[in-house]
Protein backbone atom coordinates (compact mmCIF):
# COMPACT_ATOMS: atom_id res chain seq x y z
CA UNK A 1 0.00 0.00 0.00
CA UNK A 2 1.22 3.46 -0.74
CA UNK A 3 2.81 5.25 2.19
CA UNK A 4 0.62 8.19 3.33
CA UNK A 5 1.95 11.68 2.91
CA UNK A 6 3.17 13.42 6.04
CA UNK A 7 2.71 17.16 6.33
CA UNK A 8 5.39 19.49 7.61
CA UNK A 9 5.30 20.07 11.35
CA UNK A 10 5.20 23.43 13.02
CA UNK A 11 8.69 24.65 13.98
CA UNK A 12 7.41 25.42 17.49
CA UNK A 13 7.52 22.33 19.67
CA UNK A 14 6.03 22.38 23.20
CA UNK A 15 8.34 21.58 26.05
CA UNK A 16 5.72 19.44 27.81
CA UNK A 17 6.13 15.75 26.99
CA UNK A 18 3.46 14.24 29.24
CA UNK A 19 1.24 11.45 28.01
CA UNK A 20 -1.58 12.21 25.58
CA UNK A 21 -4.99 12.50 27.29
CA UNK A 22 -6.91 9.36 26.22
CA UNK A 23 -10.25 11.07 26.90
CA UNK A 24 -9.75 13.12 23.73
CA UNK A 25 -10.29 10.02 21.58
CA UNK A 26 -8.48 6.75 20.78
CA UNK A 27 -5.36 6.14 22.81
CA UNK A 28 -1.99 6.16 21.10
CA UNK A 29 -1.81 2.41 21.62
CA UNK A 30 -5.14 2.00 19.81
CA UNK A 31 -3.91 4.21 16.99
CA UNK A 32 -0.70 2.23 16.61
CA UNK A 33 -2.64 -1.02 16.44
CA UNK A 34 -4.76 0.47 13.69
CA UNK A 35 -1.70 1.86 11.89
CA UNK A 36 -0.26 -1.65 11.91
CA UNK A 37 -3.32 -2.57 9.82
CA UNK A 38 -2.49 0.30 7.42
CA UNK A 39 -5.25 2.60 8.72
CA UNK A 40 -4.50 6.02 7.20
CA UNK A 41 -6.98 7.83 9.42
CA UNK A 42 -5.31 6.45 12.53
CA UNK A 43 -1.93 7.45 11.13
CA UNK A 44 -3.12 11.02 10.58
CA UNK A 45 -4.46 11.20 14.14
CA UNK A 46 -1.28 9.74 15.58
CA UNK A 47 0.82 12.22 13.62
CA UNK A 48 -1.32 15.18 14.68
CA UNK A 49 -1.10 14.27 18.36
CA UNK A 50 2.64 13.52 18.51
CA UNK A 51 4.54 15.24 15.70
CA UNK A 52 5.40 18.44 17.56
CA UNK A 53 7.06 16.44 20.31
CA UNK A 54 9.04 14.38 17.83
CA UNK A 55 10.12 17.56 16.06
CA UNK A 56 11.09 19.12 19.40
CA UNK A 57 13.40 16.23 20.21
CA UNK A 58 14.91 16.25 16.73
CA UNK A 59 15.48 20.00 16.93
CA UNK A 60 17.33 19.67 20.24
CA UNK A 61 19.65 17.06 18.74
CA UNK A 62 20.11 18.48 15.23
CA UNK A 63 19.66 22.24 15.88
CA UNK A 64 19.08 22.85 12.17
CA UNK A 65 15.32 23.25 11.49
CA UNK A 66 15.43 21.73 7.99
CA UNK A 67 17.32 18.65 9.16
CA UNK A 68 14.92 18.38 12.10
CA UNK A 69 11.92 18.42 9.78
CA UNK A 70 13.53 15.79 7.57
CA UNK A 71 14.22 13.59 10.57
CA UNK A 72 10.64 13.99 11.75
CA UNK A 73 9.25 12.90 8.39
CA UNK A 74 11.56 9.88 8.39
CA UNK A 75 10.40 8.90 11.88
CA UNK A 76 6.76 8.82 10.79
CA UNK A 77 7.55 6.83 7.70
CA UNK A 78 9.20 4.37 10.05
CA UNK A 79 6.09 4.39 12.26
CA UNK A 80 3.93 3.59 9.24
CA UNK A 81 6.19 0.73 8.21
CA UNK A 82 6.91 -0.76 11.64
CA UNK A 83 3.85 -0.05 13.81
CA UNK A 84 3.25 -3.80 14.03
CA UNK A 85 6.50 -4.10 16.00
CA UNK A 86 5.25 -1.92 18.84
CA UNK A 87 4.82 -3.98 22.00
CA UNK A 88 2.71 -2.29 24.73
CA UNK A 89 4.26 -4.61 27.29
CA UNK A 90 7.67 -3.02 26.74
CA UNK A 91 6.65 0.59 27.22
CA UNK A 92 4.29 3.39 26.28
CA UNK A 93 3.66 4.52 22.71
CA UNK A 94 5.36 7.86 23.38
CA UNK A 95 8.43 6.15 24.83
CA UNK A 96 8.64 3.94 21.73
CA UNK A 97 8.12 6.89 19.41
CA UNK A 98 10.67 9.11 21.13
CA UNK A 99 13.20 6.28 21.02
CA UNK A 100 12.70 6.08 17.25
CA UNK A 101 13.03 9.86 17.00
CA UNK A 102 16.22 10.01 19.03
CA UNK A 103 17.84 7.21 17.03
CA UNK A 104 16.85 8.85 13.76
CA UNK A 105 18.22 12.24 14.85
CA UNK A 106 21.51 10.71 16.00
CA UNK A 107 21.80 8.76 12.73
CA UNK A 108 21.29 11.99 10.80
CA UNK A 109 24.00 13.72 12.84
CA UNK A 110 26.37 10.88 12.00
CA UNK A 111 25.34 10.97 8.36
CA UNK A 112 25.98 14.70 8.13
CA UNK A 113 29.35 14.31 9.85
CA UNK A 114 30.32 11.47 7.50
CA UNK A 115 29.47 13.66 4.51
CA UNK A 116 31.59 16.47 5.92
CA UNK A 117 34.48 14.07 6.56
CA UNK A 118 34.23 12.67 3.02
CA UNK A 119 34.39 16.18 1.57
CA UNK A 120 37.41 16.98 3.72
CA UNK A 121 39.19 13.78 2.67
CA UNK A 122 38.40 14.43 -0.98
CA UNK A 123 39.71 17.99 -0.72
CA UNK A 124 42.90 16.79 0.94
CA UNK A 125 43.40 14.01 -1.62
CA UNK A 126 42.98 16.33 -4.58
CA UNK A 127 44.99 19.20 -3.16
CA UNK A 128 48.18 19.88 -5.11
CA UNK A 129 51.30 21.67 -4.01
CA UNK A 130 51.78 24.95 -5.79
CA UNK A 131 54.73 24.82 -8.14
CA UNK A 132 56.01 28.18 -7.02
CA UNK A 133 59.53 29.50 -6.99
CA UNK A 134 60.24 27.65 -3.73
CA UNK A 135 59.79 24.23 -5.31
CA UNK A 136 61.40 25.24 -8.59
CA UNK A 137 64.47 26.70 -6.91
CA UNK A 138 64.98 23.79 -4.56
CA UNK A 139 64.38 21.00 -7.05
CA UNK A 140 66.84 22.56 -9.49
CA UNK A 141 69.57 22.32 -6.87
CA UNK A 142 68.81 18.92 -5.29
CA UNK A 143 72.10 17.45 -6.50
CA UNK A 144 74.17 20.33 -5.22
CA UNK A 145 76.49 19.84 -2.29
CA UNK A 146 74.63 22.47 -0.31
CA UNK A 147 71.38 20.54 -0.63
CA UNK A 148 73.00 17.38 0.66
CA UNK A 149 74.21 19.34 3.66
CA UNK A 150 70.85 20.99 4.20
CA UNK A 151 69.03 17.68 4.06
CA UNK A 152 70.52 16.98 7.47
CA UNK A 153 68.47 19.87 8.88
CA UNK A 154 65.21 18.12 8.05
CA UNK A 155 63.39 15.79 10.38
CA UNK A 156 63.83 12.10 9.69
CA UNK A 157 60.35 11.78 8.18
CA UNK A 158 60.79 14.89 6.00
CA UNK A 159 64.20 13.76 4.81
CA UNK A 160 62.92 10.28 3.96
CA UNK A 161 59.94 11.65 2.03
CA UNK A 162 61.97 14.25 0.11
CA UNK A 163 64.66 11.74 -0.86
CA UNK A 164 62.13 9.21 -2.09
CA UNK A 165 60.23 11.83 -4.09
CA UNK A 166 63.15 13.76 -5.61
CA UNK A 167 66.06 11.33 -5.52
CA UNK A 168 63.97 8.22 -6.05
CA UNK A 169 61.64 9.81 -8.61
CA UNK A 170 58.53 8.48 -6.87
CA UNK A 171 55.13 10.15 -7.00
CA UNK A 172 53.44 11.38 -3.84
CA UNK A 173 51.12 8.38 -3.95
CA UNK A 174 54.01 5.94 -4.37
CA UNK A 175 55.85 7.52 -1.45
CA UNK A 176 52.69 7.33 0.65
CA UNK A 177 52.23 3.64 -0.19
CA UNK A 178 55.83 2.77 0.62
CA UNK A 179 55.69 4.58 3.96
CA UNK A 180 52.13 3.55 4.80
CA UNK A 181 51.05 7.15 5.24
CA UNK A 182 48.16 9.15 3.74
CA UNK A 183 48.94 11.11 0.57
CA UNK A 184 48.03 14.50 2.14
CA UNK A 185 50.48 13.76 4.96
CA UNK A 186 53.26 13.01 2.49
CA UNK A 187 52.52 16.20 0.56
CA UNK A 188 52.68 18.19 3.78
CA UNK A 189 55.99 16.58 4.80
CA UNK A 190 57.57 17.28 1.42
CA UNK A 191 56.27 20.82 1.30
CA UNK A 192 57.58 21.57 4.79
CA UNK A 193 60.87 19.89 3.96
CA UNK A 194 61.30 21.97 0.80
CA UNK A 195 60.59 25.16 2.72
CA UNK A 196 63.28 24.25 5.27
CA UNK A 197 65.69 23.50 2.44
CA UNK A 198 64.90 26.88 0.92
CA UNK A 199 65.78 28.59 4.19
CA UNK A 200 68.96 26.59 4.59
CA UNK A 201 70.04 27.30 1.00
CA UNK A 202 69.40 31.01 1.41
CA UNK A 203 66.95 31.25 -1.47
CA UNK A 204 64.43 33.30 0.47
XYZ file of N, CA and C in Angstrom:
612
model
N 0.844 -1.194 0.000
C 0.000 0.000 0.000
C 0.873 1.236 0.000
N 0.432 2.236 -0.657
C 1.218 3.459 -0.741
C 1.365 4.107 0.623
N 2.564 4.578 0.926
C 2.806 5.255 2.191
C 2.086 6.581 2.209
N 1.345 6.919 3.277
C 0.619 8.185 3.334
C 1.573 9.359 3.395
N 1.138 10.477 2.847
C 1.955 11.684 2.909
C 1.933 12.243 4.324
N 3.054 12.828 4.713
C 3.172 13.421 6.038
C 3.404 14.899 5.866
N 2.568 15.709 6.481
C 2.708 17.161 6.330
C 3.839 17.673 7.180
N 4.334 18.867 6.829
C 5.389 19.494 7.612
C 4.869 19.894 8.976
N 5.722 19.716 9.999
C 5.303 20.069 11.348
C 5.603 21.528 11.610
N 4.923 22.055 12.613
C 5.196 23.429 13.024
C 6.565 23.494 13.652
N 7.346 24.553 13.399
C 8.691 24.654 13.984
C 8.678 24.965 15.462
N 7.500 25.110 16.064
C 7.415 25.415 17.486
C 6.958 24.162 18.204
N 7.841 23.578 18.973
C 7.515 22.333 19.667
C 7.336 22.598 21.145
N 6.250 22.141 21.778
C 6.027 22.380 23.198
C 7.029 21.631 24.043
N 7.367 22.211 25.166
C 8.343 21.579 26.051
C 7.724 20.413 26.806
N 6.375 20.471 27.047
C 5.717 19.439 27.810
C 5.700 18.135 27.035
N 6.130 17.035 27.657
C 6.134 15.750 26.994
C 5.357 14.731 27.811
N 4.282 15.153 28.468
C 3.459 14.237 29.241
C 2.620 13.383 28.310
N 2.012 12.369 28.836
C 1.236 11.448 28.008
C 0.028 12.145 27.410
N -0.402 11.684 26.231
C -1.580 12.206 25.582
C -2.823 11.833 26.396
N -3.766 12.753 26.534
C -4.988 12.503 27.289
C -5.893 11.555 26.505
N -6.116 10.334 26.968
C -6.908 9.361 26.222
C -8.369 9.757 26.081
N -8.859 10.671 26.958
C -10.252 11.073 26.897
C -10.570 11.845 25.638
N -9.533 12.344 24.942
C -9.749 13.125 23.731
C -10.108 12.231 22.551
N -9.994 10.918 22.691
C -10.291 10.020 21.582
C -9.530 8.723 21.772
N -9.233 8.010 20.685
C -8.485 6.749 20.781
C -7.123 6.980 21.438
N -6.680 6.022 22.201
C -5.365 6.140 22.808
C -4.300 5.936 21.738
N -3.077 6.337 22.048
C -1.992 6.158 21.098
C -1.750 4.674 20.811
N -1.963 3.847 21.836
C -1.810 2.415 21.619
C -2.838 1.915 20.610
N -4.096 2.385 20.767
C -5.141 2.004 19.814
C -4.773 2.457 18.407
N -4.264 3.670 18.301
C -3.907 4.207 16.991
C -2.788 3.399 16.355
N -1.815 3.015 17.152
C -0.705 2.225 16.611
C -1.185 0.866 16.125
N -2.098 0.265 16.864
C -2.638 -1.024 16.436
C -3.369 -0.885 15.107
N -4.054 0.234 14.946
C -4.759 0.474 13.687
C -3.775 0.809 12.562
N -2.726 1.539 12.896
C -1.704 1.863 11.887
C -1.044 0.575 11.394
N -0.858 -0.367 12.291
C -0.263 -1.645 11.911
C -1.119 -2.358 10.867
N -2.417 -2.007 10.823
C -3.322 -2.574 9.819
C -3.474 -1.616 8.631
N -2.523 -0.647 8.534
C -2.491 0.304 7.415
C -3.700 1.244 7.404
N -4.123 1.660 8.588
C -5.246 2.597 8.718
C -4.716 4.027 8.581
N -5.023 4.673 7.464
C -4.503 6.016 7.203
C -5.095 7.053 8.159
N -6.353 6.878 8.507
C -6.985 7.835 9.422
C -6.297 7.794 10.781
N -6.007 6.594 11.260
C -5.310 6.448 12.534
C -3.918 7.064 12.456
N -3.261 6.877 11.309
C -1.930 7.450 11.133
C -1.982 8.970 11.210
N -2.979 9.569 10.563
C -3.119 11.023 10.580
C -3.361 11.525 11.996
N -4.190 10.812 12.758
C -4.463 11.199 14.136
C -3.206 11.076 15.004
N -2.508 9.976 14.819
C -1.279 9.744 15.579
C -0.259 10.847 15.299
N -0.119 11.170 14.021
C 0.822 12.221 13.624
C 0.427 13.563 14.233
N -0.851 13.886 14.167
C -1.321 15.176 14.678
C -1.070 15.304 16.172
N -1.226 14.217 16.905
C -1.098 14.265 18.358
C 0.353 14.225 18.850
N 1.272 13.751 18.015
C 2.636 13.523 18.512
C 3.748 14.232 17.744
N 3.465 14.762 16.571
C 4.542 15.243 15.696
C 5.333 16.404 16.282
N 4.669 17.299 17.008
C 5.402 18.442 17.563
C 6.436 17.987 18.589
N 6.115 16.938 19.300
C 7.058 16.443 20.308
C 8.240 15.735 19.650
N 7.943 15.022 18.572
C 9.035 14.381 17.831
C 9.943 15.448 17.225
N 9.342 16.470 16.634
C 10.123 17.563 16.056
C 10.957 18.255 17.138
N 10.365 18.462 18.312
C 11.086 19.119 19.397
C 12.337 18.360 19.796
N 12.228 17.044 19.873
C 13.401 16.232 20.214
C 14.431 16.315 19.098
N 13.970 16.178 17.850
C 14.907 16.247 16.725
C 15.613 17.589 16.687
N 14.885 18.655 16.972
C 15.478 20.000 16.933
C 16.557 20.156 18.005
N 16.329 19.564 19.175
C 17.330 19.666 20.240
C 18.611 18.932 19.870
N 18.473 17.838 19.129
C 19.650 17.062 18.742
C 20.339 17.672 17.528
N 19.555 18.056 16.525
C 20.115 18.481 15.233
C 20.314 19.988 15.102
N 19.586 20.779 15.905
C 19.656 22.245 15.875
C 19.059 22.810 14.579
N 19.539 22.335 13.461
C 19.083 22.854 12.168
C 17.608 22.506 11.940
N 16.759 23.514 11.654
C 15.320 23.245 11.488
C 14.995 22.363 10.291
N 15.701 22.546 9.173
C 15.426 21.726 7.994
C 15.779 20.261 8.238
N 16.936 20.031 8.842
C 17.317 18.654 9.164
C 16.347 18.044 10.170
N 15.867 18.867 11.099
C 14.918 18.382 12.103
C 13.601 17.985 11.454
N 13.145 18.775 10.491
C 11.917 18.421 9.780
C 12.098 17.135 8.977
N 13.254 17.017 8.335
C 13.527 15.789 7.570
C 13.525 14.567 8.482
N 14.170 14.700 9.622
C 14.223 13.587 10.569
C 12.827 13.221 11.052
N 12.005 14.234 11.294
C 10.635 13.992 11.754
C 9.844 13.209 10.717
N 9.956 13.620 9.455
C 9.248 12.901 8.390
C 9.708 11.445 8.322
N 11.017 11.235 8.464
C 11.562 9.881 8.393
C 11.063 9.020 9.554
N 10.902 9.641 10.727
C 10.397 8.900 11.882
C 8.984 8.388 11.600
N 8.144 9.245 11.024
C 6.758 8.823 10.794
C 6.625 7.829 9.654
N 7.523 7.882 8.708
C 7.552 6.825 7.699
C 7.917 5.497 8.355
N 8.825 5.585 9.326
C 9.202 4.375 10.053
C 8.028 3.862 10.890
N 7.274 4.779 11.486
C 6.093 4.385 12.257
C 5.110 3.651 11.354
N 4.872 4.207 10.171
C 3.925 3.586 9.241
C 4.364 2.173 8.854
N 5.668 2.010 8.680
C 6.185 0.726 8.207
C 6.418 -0.295 9.315
N 6.538 0.169 10.563
C 6.911 -0.762 11.642
C 5.967 -0.725 12.843
N 4.791 -0.141 12.677
C 3.853 -0.050 13.810
C 3.529 -1.425 14.386
N 3.562 -2.444 13.544
C 3.248 -3.797 14.027
C 4.300 -4.329 14.993
N 5.440 -3.659 15.080
C 6.499 -4.103 15.995
C 6.350 -3.504 17.391
N 5.438 -2.536 17.530
C 5.252 -1.919 18.843
C 4.653 -2.938 19.804
N 5.276 -3.045 20.982
C 4.819 -3.979 22.002
C 4.443 -3.194 23.256
N 3.145 -3.066 23.553
C 2.707 -2.290 24.727
C 3.314 -2.783 26.027
N 3.696 -4.051 26.063
C 4.262 -4.612 27.294
C 5.656 -4.067 27.588
N 6.298 -3.504 26.566
C 7.667 -3.024 26.744
C 7.751 -1.523 27.031
N 6.620 -0.839 26.950
C 6.652 0.590 27.222
C 5.495 1.309 26.554
N 5.383 2.597 26.830
C 4.287 3.394 26.283
C 4.539 3.741 24.823
N 3.485 4.100 24.096
C 3.661 4.521 22.708
C 4.603 5.713 22.568
N 4.487 6.685 23.481
C 5.358 7.857 23.383
C 6.815 7.493 23.630
N 7.049 6.573 24.559
C 8.430 6.148 24.831
C 9.009 5.468 23.594
N 8.211 4.626 22.956
C 8.641 3.944 21.734
C 8.908 4.949 20.624
N 7.987 5.888 20.464
C 8.119 6.892 19.407
C 9.330 7.780 19.626
N 9.539 8.216 20.860
C 10.666 9.111 21.133
C 11.993 8.375 20.996
N 11.995 7.079 21.250
C 13.201 6.285 21.020
C 13.529 6.264 19.535
N 12.490 6.041 18.701
C 12.700 6.082 17.250
C 13.226 7.443 16.821
N 12.640 8.495 17.393
C 13.026 9.861 17.004
C 14.470 10.154 17.388
N 14.853 9.740 18.585
C 16.219 10.008 19.033
C 17.226 9.252 18.169
N 16.926 7.999 17.870
C 17.842 7.214 17.034
C 17.975 7.832 15.645
N 16.824 8.261 15.094
C 16.848 8.853 13.762
C 17.658 10.142 13.744
N 17.489 10.979 14.777
C 18.221 12.240 14.846
C 19.719 11.992 14.976
N 20.092 11.034 15.814
C 21.507 10.713 15.995
C 22.093 10.163 14.697
N 21.326 9.303 14.013
C 21.797 8.761 12.731
C 22.028 9.879 11.726
N 21.152 10.880 11.737
C 21.293 11.989 10.796
C 22.512 12.831 11.134
N 22.782 13.004 12.432
C 23.997 13.715 12.841
C 25.221 12.984 12.307
N 25.239 11.664 12.484
C 26.372 10.875 12.002
C 26.493 10.933 10.496
N 25.342 10.900 9.821
C 25.343 10.965 8.358
C 25.908 12.285 7.868
N 25.486 13.379 8.512
C 25.982 14.700 8.128
C 27.476 14.811 8.392
N 27.930 14.245 9.524
C 29.348 14.310 9.847
C 30.157 13.494 8.864
N 29.612 12.318 8.470
C 30.316 11.474 7.504
C 30.465 12.194 6.172
N 29.410 12.905 5.767
C 29.470 13.657 4.510
C 30.528 14.744 4.584
N 30.580 15.419 5.737
C 31.587 16.466 5.920
C 32.993 15.879 5.881
N 33.169 14.723 6.538
C 34.483 14.069 6.559
C 34.891 13.628 5.157
N 33.912 13.093 4.383
C 34.230 12.669 3.021
C 34.681 13.853 2.174
N 34.015 14.996 2.330
C 34.394 16.179 1.567
C 35.798 16.642 1.955
N 36.091 16.569 3.262
C 37.412 16.984 3.724
C 38.491 16.059 3.179
N 38.203 14.726 3.191
C 39.189 13.780 2.670
C 39.391 13.967 1.175
N 38.295 14.226 0.465
C 38.404 14.433 -0.983
C 39.224 15.687 -1.274
N 38.962 16.747 -0.506
C 39.708 17.987 -0.716
C 41.191 17.799 -0.448
N 41.497 17.033 0.605
C 42.900 16.791 0.935
C 43.571 15.920 -0.127
N 42.823 14.925 -0.640
C 43.395 14.012 -1.623
C 43.653 14.682 -2.963
N 42.849 15.676 -3.285
C 42.984 16.334 -4.581
C 43.802 17.616 -4.508
N 44.204 17.980 -3.303
C 44.994 19.201 -3.155
C 46.378 19.001 -3.780
N 46.845 19.959 -4.501
C 48.177 19.883 -5.115
C 49.066 20.972 -4.555
N 50.338 20.682 -4.493
C 51.298 21.672 -4.014
C 51.573 22.667 -5.123
N 51.498 23.913 -4.798
C 51.776 24.948 -5.790
C 53.216 24.833 -6.274
N 53.380 24.858 -7.582
C 54.733 24.817 -8.139
C 55.267 26.241 -8.233
N 55.534 26.798 -7.069
C 56.011 28.176 -7.025
C 57.534 28.200 -7.089
N 58.083 29.368 -6.879
C 59.532 29.504 -6.992
C 60.269 28.712 -5.923
N 59.589 28.431 -4.784
C 60.237 27.653 -3.730
C 60.577 26.262 -4.261
N 59.573 25.584 -4.794
C 59.785 24.232 -5.308
C 60.757 24.253 -6.480
N 60.548 25.186 -7.405
C 61.403 25.239 -8.592
C 62.860 25.449 -8.218
N 63.094 26.391 -7.294
C 64.467 26.705 -6.909
C 65.142 25.522 -6.231
N 64.397 24.892 -5.314
C 64.980 23.790 -4.562
C 65.227 22.575 -5.445
N 64.225 22.199 -6.238
C 64.379 20.997 -7.054
C 65.495 21.138 -8.081
N 65.766 22.340 -8.524
C 66.841 22.555 -9.493
C 68.213 22.354 -8.858
N 68.258 22.401 -7.533
C 69.568 22.320 -6.867
C 69.674 21.087 -5.967
N 68.818 20.086 -6.175
C 68.810 18.922 -5.291
C 70.124 18.151 -5.311
N 70.852 18.200 -6.404
C 72.100 17.453 -6.502
C 73.302 18.252 -5.996
N 73.064 19.484 -5.671
C 74.172 20.329 -5.223
C 74.655 19.910 -3.833
N 75.900 20.203 -3.584
C 76.487 19.838 -2.290
C 75.762 20.505 -1.140
N 75.337 21.755 -1.367
C 74.629 22.472 -0.305
C 73.325 21.803 0.070
N 72.647 21.208 -0.911
C 71.382 20.544 -0.634
C 71.618 19.308 0.222
N 72.671 18.564 -0.128
C 73.000 17.378 0.656
C 73.238 17.761 2.110
N 73.944 18.867 2.296
C 74.215 19.340 3.661
C 72.922 19.766 4.346
N 72.078 20.472 3.603
C 70.850 20.991 4.198
C 69.825 19.898 4.488
N 69.950 18.784 3.791
C 69.028 17.684 4.063
C 69.131 17.228 5.516
N 70.320 17.402 6.083
C 70.519 16.982 7.470
C 69.735 17.842 8.447
N 69.243 19.003 7.982
C 68.474 19.874 8.875
C 67.011 19.460 8.941
N 66.603 18.556 8.062
C 65.210 18.118 8.050
C 64.976 17.054 9.113
N 63.715 16.890 9.479
C 63.390 15.789 10.379
C 63.564 14.486 9.611
N 63.627 13.393 10.332
C 63.835 12.101 9.688
C 62.719 11.783 8.686
N 61.474 12.089 9.075
C 60.352 11.783 8.177
C 60.356 12.686 6.952
N 60.718 13.976 7.139
C 60.793 14.893 6.004
C 61.904 14.471 5.051
N 63.055 14.147 5.623
C 64.200 13.760 4.809
C 63.891 12.504 3.998
N 63.262 11.537 4.639
C 62.922 10.284 3.963
C 61.958 10.538 2.809
N 60.943 11.376 3.059
C 59.940 11.653 2.034
C 60.532 12.424 0.863
N 61.357 13.442 1.164
C 61.967 14.254 0.111
C 62.907 13.410 -0.745
N 63.715 12.578 -0.104
C 64.656 11.740 -0.859
C 63.926 10.770 -1.783
N 62.852 10.173 -1.272
C 62.126 9.214 -2.093
C 61.440 9.892 -3.279
N 60.954 11.127 -3.030
C 60.233 11.832 -4.089
C 61.177 12.415 -5.132
N 62.287 13.035 -4.677
C 63.151 13.760 -5.610
C 64.411 13.012 -6.010
N 64.935 12.170 -5.134
C 66.057 11.329 -5.517
C 65.565 10.033 -6.142
N 64.482 9.494 -5.570
C 63.969 8.224 -6.052
C 63.008 8.364 -7.220
N 62.549 9.584 -7.486
C 61.638 9.810 -8.605
C 60.247 9.240 -8.397
N 59.848 9.041 -7.139
C 58.528 8.479 -6.870
C 57.473 9.578 -6.808
N 56.249 9.214 -7.126
C 55.133 10.150 -6.998
C 54.737 10.236 -5.532
N 53.918 11.253 -5.215
C 53.439 11.377 -3.839
C 52.713 10.103 -3.410
N 51.881 9.571 -4.296
C 51.115 8.383 -3.952
C 52.030 7.180 -3.718
N 53.076 7.054 -4.550
C 54.007 5.941 -4.372
C 54.778 6.063 -3.064
N 55.161 7.299 -2.731
C 55.850 7.520 -1.448
C 54.920 7.153 -0.296
N 53.664 7.607 -0.408
C 52.685 7.326 0.645
C 52.492 5.826 0.830
N 52.417 5.090 -0.280
C 52.227 3.642 -0.194
C 53.426 2.946 0.432
N 54.626 3.394 0.065
C 55.828 2.766 0.618
C 55.956 3.017 2.119
N 55.542 4.217 2.545
C 55.689 4.578 3.959
C 54.438 4.260 4.767
N 53.362 3.868 4.085
C 52.128 3.552 4.796
C 51.497 4.764 5.425
N 51.582 5.889 4.730
C 51.048 7.155 5.242
C 50.090 7.731 4.202
N 49.124 8.533 4.656
C 48.164 9.147 3.745
C 48.863 10.120 2.794
N 48.347 10.220 1.570
C 48.938 11.106 0.569
C 49.015 12.557 1.059
N 47.925 13.114 1.656
C 48.028 14.501 2.137
C 49.153 14.701 3.149
N 49.402 13.671 3.974
C 50.477 13.764 4.963
C 51.827 13.826 4.269
N 52.008 13.006 3.236
C 53.262 13.006 2.487
C 53.465 14.362 1.811
N 52.415 14.887 1.207
C 52.519 16.201 0.558
C 52.939 17.274 1.555
N 52.351 17.206 2.756
C 52.677 18.188 3.784
C 54.140 18.052 4.215
N 54.594 16.806 4.388
C 55.991 16.581 4.795
C 56.960 17.136 3.752
N 56.662 16.835 2.479
C 57.571 17.279 1.422
C 57.549 18.795 1.299
N 56.388 19.363 1.382
C 56.273 20.820 1.298
C 57.062 21.486 2.430
N 56.862 21.006 3.655
C 57.583 21.573 4.793
C 59.082 21.365 4.644
N 59.449 20.174 4.149
C 60.872 19.894 3.960
C 61.496 20.817 2.938
N 60.776 21.071 1.833
C 61.299 21.972 0.797
C 61.439 23.396 1.314
N 60.506 23.814 2.149
C 60.592 25.162 2.722
C 61.811 25.288 3.634
N 62.099 24.223 4.401
C 63.284 24.249 5.267
C 64.561 24.239 4.438
N 64.534 23.490 3.316
C 65.694 23.502 2.436
C 65.892 24.878 1.844
N 64.823 25.522 1.488
C 64.905 26.878 0.920
C 65.602 27.815 1.905
N 65.169 27.721 3.165
C 65.780 28.593 4.189
C 67.249 28.283 4.352
N 67.554 26.992 4.410
C 68.957 26.587 4.590
C 69.830 27.015 3.416
N 69.264 26.953 2.210
C 70.042 27.304 0.996
C 70.119 28.793 0.754
N 69.356 29.546 1.565
C 69.403 31.006 1.412
C 68.737 31.499 0.165
N 67.641 30.825 -0.254
C 66.951 31.250 -1.474
C 65.631 31.934 -1.115
N 65.629 32.604 0.023
C 64.427 33.301 0.468
C 64.169 34.488 -0.462
